[in-house]
Amino acid sequence: DTGVSQNPRHKITKRGQNVTFRCDPISEHNRLYWYRQTLGQGPEFLTYFQNEAQLEKSRLLSDRFSAERPKGSFSTLEIQRTEQGDSAMYLCASSLTGASNTGELFFGEGSRLTVL
Amino acid sequence: AQSVTQLGSHVSVSEGALVLLRCNYSSSVPPYLFWYVQYPNQGLQLLLKYTSAATLVKGINGFEAEFKKSETSFHLTKPSAHMSDAAEYFCAVSKGGNKLVFGAGTILRVKS
């Protein structure tokens, strides 16, 4: 399967702990996005990378959140000192840039975080 | 700034009835528009997209949507609902091929 892969699929943690999620995009895609989705809401943009460069960060991404894409391939999203309000589904997506780019994103199945 | 409004957080139809899910967008430039579907515990799957070609766009699973600039709308329709169409549907807008901005979603329930 060459789709977007996310790990772990589920994470339960205690408040104050750190968690890290990993995303492996479709191999030829140079853009990688992170979104957060809470119950009853659509996905909310967090940040995106073009290759290894982080080009945009949402105000939703507080200083407890950090995302990296060190070699322009996989990406990690770390949340430090988790709070109950961080409980959500974290979605990763990838896409290609270029003349034919329409903004279509290809999504992984998400990583669900529960903070107790 | 771009935004998307989906009218109706829940829509219920009978099997075989018409499905109509409403989406209105706000964009300062001609947008790209998308409908995605999400089944429980799964990621988002693209149903269809409008990219400034034909205004009536056909997608997968018998869905289609019509771009109406005068109404700033991109409503999703399907002539005859199936039980398997029960899911959450998201409308999204993109400007110039950058990040997508999603609506809040509409949960479609199909009654037998």
Short mmCIF file of C-alpha atoms in Angstrom, two decimals:
data_model
loop_
_atom_site.label_atom_id
_atom_site.label_comp_id
_atom_site.label_asym_id
_atom_site.label_seq_id
_atom_site.Cartn_x
_atom_site.Cartn_y
_atom_site.Cartn_z
CA ASP A 1 0.00 0.00 0.00
CA THR A 2 1.50 3.34 -1.00
CA GLY A 3 -0.94 5.63 0.80
CA VAL A 4 -0.27 7.97 3.71
CA SER A 5 0.61 6.05 6.85
CA GLN A 6 0.24 7.30 10.43
CA ASN A 7 1.45 5.80 13.69
CA PRO A 8 0.31 5.13 16.26
CA ARG A 9 -3.37 4.94 15.36
CA HIS A 10 -4.42 5.38 18.97
CA LYS A 11 -2.61 6.91 21.94
CA ILE A 12 -3.90 7.23 25.48
CA THR A 13 -1.78 9.30 27.81
CA LYS A 14 -1.95 11.09 31.12
CA ARG A 15 -2.05 14.85 31.34
CA GLY A 16 1.43 16.32 31.38
CA GLN A 17 3.08 13.56 29.37
CA ASN A 18 4.69 14.06 25.96
CA VAL A 19 3.46 12.26 22.86
CA THR A 20 4.83 11.94 19.34
CA PHE A 21 3.03 11.00 16.15
CA ARG A 22 4.65 9.93 12.93
CA CYS A 23 3.45 10.37 9.35
CA ASP A 24 4.85 8.72 6.25
CA PRO A 25 3.50 10.48 3.14
CA ILE A 26 3.05 9.11 -0.36
CA SER A 27 6.64 8.73 -1.50
CA GLU A 28 6.69 11.18 -4.41
CA HIS A 29 4.71 13.89 -2.59
CA ASN A 30 6.76 16.90 -1.54
CA ARG A 31 4.11 18.59 0.61
CA LEU A 32 3.00 17.28 3.98
CA TYR A 33 0.22 18.69 6.14
CA TRP A 34 -0.97 18.21 9.72
CA TYR A 35 -4.58 18.82 10.69
CA ARG A 36 -6.48 18.39 13.95
CA GLN A 37 -10.05 17.18 14.10
CA THR A 38 -12.27 17.27 17.18
CA LEU A 39 -15.75 15.82 17.55
CA GLY A 40 -18.32 17.71 15.53
CA GLN A 41 -15.76 19.82 13.71
CA GLY A 42 -14.04 19.70 10.38
CA PRO A 43 -10.30 19.25 10.16
CA GLU A 44 -8.39 22.35 11.30
CA PHE A 45 -5.09 23.22 9.68
CA LEU A 46 -2.03 23.07 11.95
CA THR A 47 1.04 23.27 9.72
CA TYR A 48 2.58 22.20 6.46
CA PHE A 49 5.95 21.42 4.94
CA GLN A 50 7.31 21.63 1.46
CA ASN A 51 10.17 19.16 1.44
CA GLU A 52 11.93 19.81 4.77
CA ALA A 53 10.88 23.45 5.09
CA GLN A 54 7.99 24.31 7.39
CA LEU A 55 6.17 26.97 5.40
CA GLU A 56 3.18 27.84 7.54
CA LYS A 57 1.99 27.33 11.10
CA SER A 58 -1.48 27.97 12.42
CA ARG A 59 -2.10 29.97 15.58
CA LEU A 60 -3.63 26.73 16.86
CA LEU A 61 -0.10 25.34 17.06
CA SER A 62 0.92 26.50 20.53
CA ASP A 63 4.52 26.38 21.75
CA ARG A 64 3.82 22.93 23.21
CA PHE A 65 3.48 21.60 19.68
CA SER A 66 6.40 21.03 17.35
CA ALA A 67 6.52 19.41 13.94
CA GLU A 68 9.53 18.34 11.95
CA ARG A 69 10.27 16.83 8.58
CA PRO A 70 14.04 16.49 8.77
CA LYS A 71 14.80 14.80 5.47
CA GLY A 72 11.77 15.86 3.52
CA SER A 73 10.21 12.42 3.84
CA PHE A 74 8.41 11.38 7.03
CA SER A 75 7.24 13.90 9.61
CA THR A 76 6.73 13.89 13.36
CA LEU A 77 4.31 15.92 15.45
CA GLU A 78 5.23 16.18 19.12
CA ILE A 79 2.98 17.51 21.84
CA GLN A 80 4.68 18.35 25.12
CA ARG A 81 2.95 18.57 28.50
CA THR A 82 -0.33 17.30 27.07
CA GLU A 83 -3.61 18.81 28.26
CA GLN A 84 -7.09 17.33 28.09
CA GLY A 85 -7.94 19.86 25.41
CA ASP A 86 -5.37 18.21 23.15
CA SER A 87 -7.59 15.14 22.83
CA ALA A 88 -8.40 14.92 19.14
CA MET A 89 -7.72 13.07 15.92
CA TYR A 90 -4.48 14.24 14.31
CA LEU A 91 -4.59 13.86 10.55
CA CYS A 92 -1.67 13.87 8.17
CA ALA A 93 -2.00 14.50 4.45
CA SER A 94 0.33 14.85 1.52
CA SER A 95 0.25 16.35 -1.94
CA LEU A 96 2.31 17.29 -4.97
CA THR A 97 3.13 20.81 -6.07
CA GLY A 98 3.44 21.84 -9.66
CA ALA A 99 1.49 23.27 -12.54
CA SER A 100 -1.26 20.70 -12.16
CA ASN A 101 -1.59 21.16 -8.40
CA THR A 102 -5.17 21.81 -7.39
CA GLY A 103 -4.70 21.52 -3.66
CA GLU A 104 -6.07 17.98 -3.47
CA LEU A 105 -4.80 16.31 -0.33
CA PHE A 106 -4.38 12.60 0.32
CA PHE A 107 -5.10 11.74 3.94
CA GLY A 108 -3.91 9.07 6.31
CA GLU A 109 -6.29 7.35 8.70
CA GLY A 110 -5.29 9.58 11.58
CA SER A 111 -3.85 9.22 15.05
CA ARG A 112 -6.39 9.51 17.84
CA LEU A 113 -5.09 11.06 21.05
CA THR A 114 -6.90 10.71 24.37
CA VAL A 115 -5.50 12.69 27.30
CA LEU A 116 -6.76 11.52 30.70
CA ALA B 1 -9.68 34.76 3.87
CA GLN B 2 -11.39 31.68 2.60
CA SER B 3 -14.14 29.93 4.50
CA VAL B 4 -16.75 27.25 4.00
CA THR B 5 -20.21 26.95 5.50
CA GLN B 6 -22.07 23.67 5.46
CA LEU B 7 -25.75 24.07 6.17
CA GLY B 8 -27.09 21.31 8.39
CA SER B 9 -24.83 19.32 10.67
CA HIS B 10 -27.11 16.27 10.25
CA VAL B 11 -29.13 15.18 7.23
CA SER B 12 -31.40 12.14 7.21
CA VAL B 13 -32.81 10.57 4.04
CA SER B 14 -34.58 7.36 3.17
CA GLU B 15 -32.83 4.74 1.09
CA GLY B 16 -33.47 5.55 -2.58
CA ALA B 17 -34.21 9.23 -1.92
CA LEU B 18 -32.29 12.21 -3.22
CA VAL B 19 -29.26 13.30 -1.22
CA LEU B 20 -28.55 17.05 -1.06
CA LEU B 21 -25.73 18.37 1.13
CA ARG B 22 -25.23 22.12 1.05
CA CYS B 23 -21.97 24.05 0.91
CA ASN B 24 -21.36 27.77 0.50
CA TYR B 25 -17.90 29.24 0.22
CA SER B 26 -16.27 32.58 0.65
CA SER B 27 -13.17 33.33 -1.37
CA SER B 28 -11.62 36.47 -2.76
CA VAL B 29 -10.35 34.67 -5.83
CA PRO B 30 -11.71 31.82 -7.92
CA PRO B 31 -11.35 28.83 -5.68
CA TYR B 32 -10.74 25.15 -5.98
CA LEU B 33 -13.55 23.28 -4.22
CA PHE B 34 -13.67 19.77 -2.85
CA TRP B 35 -15.98 17.28 -1.20
CA TYR B 36 -14.45 14.63 1.04
CA VAL B 37 -16.16 11.72 2.80
CA GLN B 38 -15.13 10.21 6.13
CA TYR B 39 -16.32 6.83 7.34
CA PRO B 40 -16.03 6.00 11.05
CA ASN B 41 -12.45 5.60 12.24
CA GLN B 42 -11.07 6.28 8.78
CA GLY B 43 -9.29 9.13 7.06
CA LEU B 44 -10.84 11.48 4.54
CA GLN B 45 -11.41 10.26 1.00
CA LEU B 46 -11.87 12.58 -1.96
CA LEU B 47 -15.33 12.38 -3.56
CA LEU B 48 -14.90 15.07 -6.21
CA LYS B 49 -13.26 18.40 -6.96
CA TYR B 50 -13.92 21.56 -8.94
CA THR B 51 -10.86 23.13 -10.54
CA SER B 52 -12.37 25.76 -12.89
CA ALA B 53 -13.20 23.40 -15.73
CA ALA B 54 -16.78 22.12 -16.07
CA THR B 55 -19.14 23.54 -13.44
CA LEU B 56 -20.91 20.20 -13.00
CA VAL B 57 -18.47 17.78 -11.49
CA LYS B 58 -19.01 14.05 -11.23
CA GLY B 59 -17.33 12.05 -8.52
CA ILE B 60 -17.15 8.57 -7.14
CA ASN B 61 -20.08 6.49 -5.88
CA GLY B 62 -22.61 8.38 -8.01
CA PHE B 63 -22.12 11.77 -6.34
CA GLU B 64 -21.94 15.05 -8.23
CA ALA B 65 -21.71 18.72 -7.39
CA GLU B 66 -22.39 21.93 -9.26
CA PHE B 67 -20.30 25.07 -8.91
CA LYS B 68 -22.51 28.18 -8.96
CA LYS B 69 -20.45 31.32 -8.80
CA SER B 70 -23.46 33.62 -8.53
CA GLU B 71 -24.63 31.77 -5.42
CA THR B 72 -21.10 30.97 -4.12
CA SER B 73 -22.33 27.41 -3.69
CA PHE B 74 -21.02 23.92 -4.33
CA HIS B 75 -23.82 21.60 -3.21
CA LEU B 76 -23.34 17.83 -3.29
CA THR B 77 -26.08 15.59 -4.67
CA LYS B 78 -26.82 11.96 -5.37
CA PRO B 79 -30.06 10.85 -7.04
CA SER B 80 -30.62 7.74 -4.94
CA ALA B 81 -29.15 7.15 -1.48
CA HIS B 82 -27.70 3.80 -0.47
CA MET B 83 -27.17 2.56 3.05
CA SER B 84 -23.43 2.57 2.35
CA ASP B 85 -23.54 6.36 1.85
CA ALA B 86 -23.98 6.91 5.59
CA ALA B 87 -20.88 8.87 6.61
CA GLU B 88 -19.69 12.39 7.36
CA TYR B 89 -19.15 14.71 4.42
CA PHE B 90 -16.85 17.71 4.35
CA CYS B 91 -16.74 20.57 1.88
CA ALA B 92 -13.37 22.30 1.51
CA VAL B 93 -11.90 25.27 -0.37
CA SER B 94 -8.38 25.92 -1.54
CA LYS B 95 -6.83 29.02 -3.05
CA GLY B 96 -4.07 28.56 -5.54
CA GLY B 97 -3.39 24.97 -4.59
CA ASN B 98 -2.36 25.68 -1.02
CA LYS B 99 -3.87 24.35 2.19
CA LEU B 100 -7.49 23.25 2.33
CA VAL B 101 -9.99 25.00 4.61
CA PHE B 102 -12.78 22.66 5.68
CA GLY B 103 -16.36 23.17 6.69
CA ALA B 104 -17.71 21.70 9.93
CA GLY B 105 -19.11 18.64 8.19
CA THR B 106 -22.53 17.09 7.61
CA ILE B 107 -23.40 13.67 8.95
CA LEU B 108 -25.59 11.79 6.49
CA ARG B 109 -27.93 9.17 7.87
CA VAL B 110 -29.71 6.79 5.49
CA LYS B 111 -32.88 5.12 6.75
CA SER B 112 -34.05 1.77 5.43
#
